[in-house]
Coordinates of C-alpha atoms and ligand atoms in Angstrom, one line a residue:
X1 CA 12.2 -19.9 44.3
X2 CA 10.6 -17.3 46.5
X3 CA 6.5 -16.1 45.1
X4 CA 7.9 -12.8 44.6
X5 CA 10.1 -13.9 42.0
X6 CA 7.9 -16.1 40.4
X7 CA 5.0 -13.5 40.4
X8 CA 7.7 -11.3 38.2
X9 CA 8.8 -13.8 36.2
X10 CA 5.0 -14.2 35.2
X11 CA 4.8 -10.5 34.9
X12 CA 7.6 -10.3 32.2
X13 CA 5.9 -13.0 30.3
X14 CA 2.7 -11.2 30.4
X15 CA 4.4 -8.1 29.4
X16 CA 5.8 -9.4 26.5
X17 CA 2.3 -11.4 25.6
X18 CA 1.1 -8.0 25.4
X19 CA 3.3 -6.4 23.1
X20 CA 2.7 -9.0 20.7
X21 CA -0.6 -8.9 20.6
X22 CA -0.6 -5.2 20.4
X23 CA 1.7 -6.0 17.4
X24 CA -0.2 -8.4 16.2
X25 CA -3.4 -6.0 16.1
X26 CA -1.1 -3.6 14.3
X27 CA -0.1 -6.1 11.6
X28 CA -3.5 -7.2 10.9
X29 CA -4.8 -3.8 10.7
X30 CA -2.3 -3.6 7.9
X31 CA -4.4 -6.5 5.8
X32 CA -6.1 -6.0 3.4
X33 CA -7.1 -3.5 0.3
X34 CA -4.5 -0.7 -0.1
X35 CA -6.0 2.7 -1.1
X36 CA -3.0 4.0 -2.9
X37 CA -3.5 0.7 -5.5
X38 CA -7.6 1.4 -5.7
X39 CA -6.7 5.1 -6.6
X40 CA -4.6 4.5 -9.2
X41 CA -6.7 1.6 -10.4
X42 CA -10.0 4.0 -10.7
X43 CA -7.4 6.7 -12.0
X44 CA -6.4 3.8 -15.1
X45 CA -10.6 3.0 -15.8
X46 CA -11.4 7.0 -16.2
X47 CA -8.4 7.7 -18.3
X48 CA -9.3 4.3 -20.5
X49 CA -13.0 5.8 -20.1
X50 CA -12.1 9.0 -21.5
X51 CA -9.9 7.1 -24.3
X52 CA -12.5 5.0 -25.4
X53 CA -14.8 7.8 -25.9
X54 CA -12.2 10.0 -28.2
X55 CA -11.5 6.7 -30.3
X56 CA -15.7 6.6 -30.8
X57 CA -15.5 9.9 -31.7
X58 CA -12.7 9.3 -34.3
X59 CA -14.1 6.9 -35.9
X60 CA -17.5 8.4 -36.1
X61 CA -15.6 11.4 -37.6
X62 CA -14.2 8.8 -40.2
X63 CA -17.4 7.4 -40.9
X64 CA -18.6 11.0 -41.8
X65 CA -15.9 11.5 -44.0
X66 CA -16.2 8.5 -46.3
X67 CA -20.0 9.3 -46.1
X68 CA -19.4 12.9 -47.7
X69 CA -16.8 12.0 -50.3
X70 CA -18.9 9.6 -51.3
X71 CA -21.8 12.1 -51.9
X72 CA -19.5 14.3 -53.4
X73 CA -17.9 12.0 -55.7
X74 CA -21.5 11.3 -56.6
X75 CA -22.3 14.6 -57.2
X76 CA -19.6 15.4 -59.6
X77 CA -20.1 12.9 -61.6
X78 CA -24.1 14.4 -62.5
X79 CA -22.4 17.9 -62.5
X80 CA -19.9 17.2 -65.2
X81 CA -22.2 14.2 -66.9
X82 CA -23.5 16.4 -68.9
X83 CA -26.6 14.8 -68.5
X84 CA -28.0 18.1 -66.7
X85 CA -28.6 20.9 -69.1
X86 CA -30.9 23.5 -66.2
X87 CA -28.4 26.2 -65.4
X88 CA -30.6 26.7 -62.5
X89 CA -30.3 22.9 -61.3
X90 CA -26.8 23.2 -62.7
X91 CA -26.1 26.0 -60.2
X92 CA -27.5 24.3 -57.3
X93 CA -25.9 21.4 -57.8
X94 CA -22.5 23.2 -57.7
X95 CA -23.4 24.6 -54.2
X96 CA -24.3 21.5 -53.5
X97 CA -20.9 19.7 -53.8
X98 CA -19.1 23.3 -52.3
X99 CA -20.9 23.3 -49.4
X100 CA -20.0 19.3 -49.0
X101 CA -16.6 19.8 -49.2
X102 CA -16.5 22.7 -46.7
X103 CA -18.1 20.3 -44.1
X104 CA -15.9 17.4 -45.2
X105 CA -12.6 20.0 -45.0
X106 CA -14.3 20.8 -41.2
X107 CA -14.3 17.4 -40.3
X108 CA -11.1 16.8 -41.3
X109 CA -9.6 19.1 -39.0
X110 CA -11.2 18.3 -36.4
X111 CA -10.9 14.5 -36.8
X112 CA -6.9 15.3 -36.8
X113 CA -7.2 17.5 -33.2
X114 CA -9.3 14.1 -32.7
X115 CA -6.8 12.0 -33.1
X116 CA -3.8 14.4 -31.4
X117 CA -6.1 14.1 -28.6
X118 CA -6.0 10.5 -28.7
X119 CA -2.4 9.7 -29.0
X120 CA -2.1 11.8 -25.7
X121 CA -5.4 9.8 -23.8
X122 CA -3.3 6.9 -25.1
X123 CA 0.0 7.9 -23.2
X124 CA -1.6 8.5 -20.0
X125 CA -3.3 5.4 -20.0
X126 CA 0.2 3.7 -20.3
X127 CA 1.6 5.5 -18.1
X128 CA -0.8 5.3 -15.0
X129 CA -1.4 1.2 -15.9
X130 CA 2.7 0.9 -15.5
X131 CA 2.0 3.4 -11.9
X132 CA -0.9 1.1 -10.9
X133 CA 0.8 -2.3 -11.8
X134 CA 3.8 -1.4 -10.0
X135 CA 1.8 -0.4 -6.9
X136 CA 0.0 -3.4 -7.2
X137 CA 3.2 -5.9 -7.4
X138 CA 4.1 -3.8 -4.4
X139 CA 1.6 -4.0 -2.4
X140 CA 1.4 -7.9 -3.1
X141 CA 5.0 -8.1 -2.1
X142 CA 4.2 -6.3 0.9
X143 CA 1.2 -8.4 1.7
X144 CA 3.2 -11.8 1.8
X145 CA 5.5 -10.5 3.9
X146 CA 2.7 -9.4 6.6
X147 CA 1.2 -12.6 6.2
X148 CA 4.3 -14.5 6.8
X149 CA 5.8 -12.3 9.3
X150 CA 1.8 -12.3 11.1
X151 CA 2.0 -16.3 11.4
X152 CA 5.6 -15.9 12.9
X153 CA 4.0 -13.8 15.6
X154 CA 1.4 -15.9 16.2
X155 CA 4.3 -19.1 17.0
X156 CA 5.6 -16.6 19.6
X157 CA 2.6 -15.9 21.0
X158 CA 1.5 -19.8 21.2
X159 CA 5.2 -20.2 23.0
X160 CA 4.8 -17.4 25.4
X161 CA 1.1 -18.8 26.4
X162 CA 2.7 -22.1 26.7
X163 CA 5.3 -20.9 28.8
X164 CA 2.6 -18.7 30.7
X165 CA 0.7 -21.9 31.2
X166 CA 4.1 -23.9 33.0
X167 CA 5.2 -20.7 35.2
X168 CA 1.1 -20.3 36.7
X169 CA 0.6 -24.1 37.7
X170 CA 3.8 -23.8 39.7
X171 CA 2.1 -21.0 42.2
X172 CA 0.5 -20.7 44.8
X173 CA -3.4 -20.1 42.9
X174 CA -4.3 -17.2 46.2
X175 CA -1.5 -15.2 45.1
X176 CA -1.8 -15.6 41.5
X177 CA -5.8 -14.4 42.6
X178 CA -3.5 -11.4 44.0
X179 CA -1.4 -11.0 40.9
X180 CA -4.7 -10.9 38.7
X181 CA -6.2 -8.6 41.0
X182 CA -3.7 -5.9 41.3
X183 CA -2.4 -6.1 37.1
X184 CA -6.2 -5.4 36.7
X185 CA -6.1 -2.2 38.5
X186 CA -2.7 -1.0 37.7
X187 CA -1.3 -2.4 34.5
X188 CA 1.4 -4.2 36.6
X189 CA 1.2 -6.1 39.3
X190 CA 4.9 -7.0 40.1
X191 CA 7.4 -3.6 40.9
X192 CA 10.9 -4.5 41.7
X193 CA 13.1 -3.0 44.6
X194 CA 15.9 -1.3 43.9
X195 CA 18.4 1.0 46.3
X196 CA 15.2 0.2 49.0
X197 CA 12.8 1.8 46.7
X198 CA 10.0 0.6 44.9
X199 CA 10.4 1.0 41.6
X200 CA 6.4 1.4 41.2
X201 CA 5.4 4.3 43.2
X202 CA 9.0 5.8 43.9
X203 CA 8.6 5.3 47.5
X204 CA 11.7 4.5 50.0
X205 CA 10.5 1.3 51.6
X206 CA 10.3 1.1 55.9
X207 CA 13.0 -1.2 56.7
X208 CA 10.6 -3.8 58.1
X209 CA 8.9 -3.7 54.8
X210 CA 12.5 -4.2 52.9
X211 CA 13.3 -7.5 55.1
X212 CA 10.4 -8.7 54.3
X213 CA 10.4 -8.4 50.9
X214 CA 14.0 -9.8 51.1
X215 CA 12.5 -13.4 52.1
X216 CA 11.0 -13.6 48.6
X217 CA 7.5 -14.0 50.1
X218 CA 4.4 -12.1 49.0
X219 CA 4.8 -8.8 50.1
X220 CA 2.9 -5.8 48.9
X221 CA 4.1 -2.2 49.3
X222 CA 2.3 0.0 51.8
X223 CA 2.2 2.6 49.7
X224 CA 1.3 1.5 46.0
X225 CA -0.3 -2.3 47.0
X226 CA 2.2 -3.6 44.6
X227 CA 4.0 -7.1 45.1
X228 CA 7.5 -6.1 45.9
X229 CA 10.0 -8.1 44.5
X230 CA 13.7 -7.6 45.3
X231 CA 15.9 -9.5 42.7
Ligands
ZN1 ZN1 5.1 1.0 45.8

């Protein structure tokens, strides 16, 4: 086999190295925390946040409540006792117990918008746990697969070094030194001929040129430096 062609058949290797590890790159870019599952998991803690503080206040509310009717039970009881004969104390005693029962009828209200309000903190809790526990299975699923599909890559790249590794020791090292060189400079090394021109610059090749590159031997193009290589 002719350098030329072995030069290109390292090439296509090399290409193909590359766009693995390029894909590789990609993949494992992809690892890792996923923001859609951290915004619906901060999203879950603020609504349970906000549900917890509604249920305090409920239950404060409650508290109240059994405070003031026991006060006002308490209160009756000495009003109609009839232990307390002072119309005056009598009187005051009546306001007393009213103006406990307008605060206990206030709270009341307000611990039933309470606990409307909590019913609805309690749906939207659900319902954004169900979004971020299905995101989160998701994004599991989709992890696994990276991972498995990642160490797949990674047996294709071990192959294609391996294979890299068998094609090099069979040239000629100065013209792999040539091959480095000129891949280093521009991307590719290695252009094929094709109708008489080379396929990396475009350029009709001089006939003399063509023959040689028809032996198989190293031959660069005079205008681009590249190793011709006519299949
Ligand atoms: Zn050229």
């Amino acid at each position: 086999m002719g350098v030329a062609k072995q030069l290109y058949q390292l090439q296509e290797v090399d290409l193909e190295l590359e766009s693995n590890e390029q894909g590789l790159r990609q993949m494992t870019s992809q690892l890792g925390k996923s923001q859609a599952v951290v915004r619906a998991q901060t999203r879950v803690a603020s609504e349970q946040q906000r549900l917890d503080e509604l249920r305090h206040q409920q239950h404060s509310a409650e508290w109240e409540i059994d405070d003031l009717v026991g006060k006002i039970k308490a209160a009756e009881e000495q009003l109609y006792s009839g232990r307390i004969k002072n119309p005056k104390e009598l009187t005051s005693l009546q306001h007393e117990v009213n103006m406990l029962k307008t605060r206990r009828d206030q709270l009341e209200t307000s611990a039933l918008e309470i606990m409307d309000h909590v019913e609805l903190a309690e749906a939207s809790v659900a319902a954004s746990s169900g979004e971020f526990k299905k995101l989160e299975a998701e994004w599991h699923n989709q992890q696994q697969q990276l991972s498995a599909d990642i160490e797949k890559l990674k047996d294709k790249l071990s192959d294609l070094k391996h294979k890299r590794g068998l094609l090099s020791v069979e040239i000629d090292p100065q013209a792999i030194e040539v091959y480095d060189r000129l891949k280093k400079q521009k991307g590719q090394a290695v252009a094929k001929v094709e109708q008489g021109i080379c396929r990396g610059c475009r350029i009709s090749l001089p006939s003399s040129e063509l023959q040689q590159a028809r032996s198989g031997d190293l031959m660069q193009c005079g205008s681009c430096g590249r190793i011709l290589f006519l299949p």
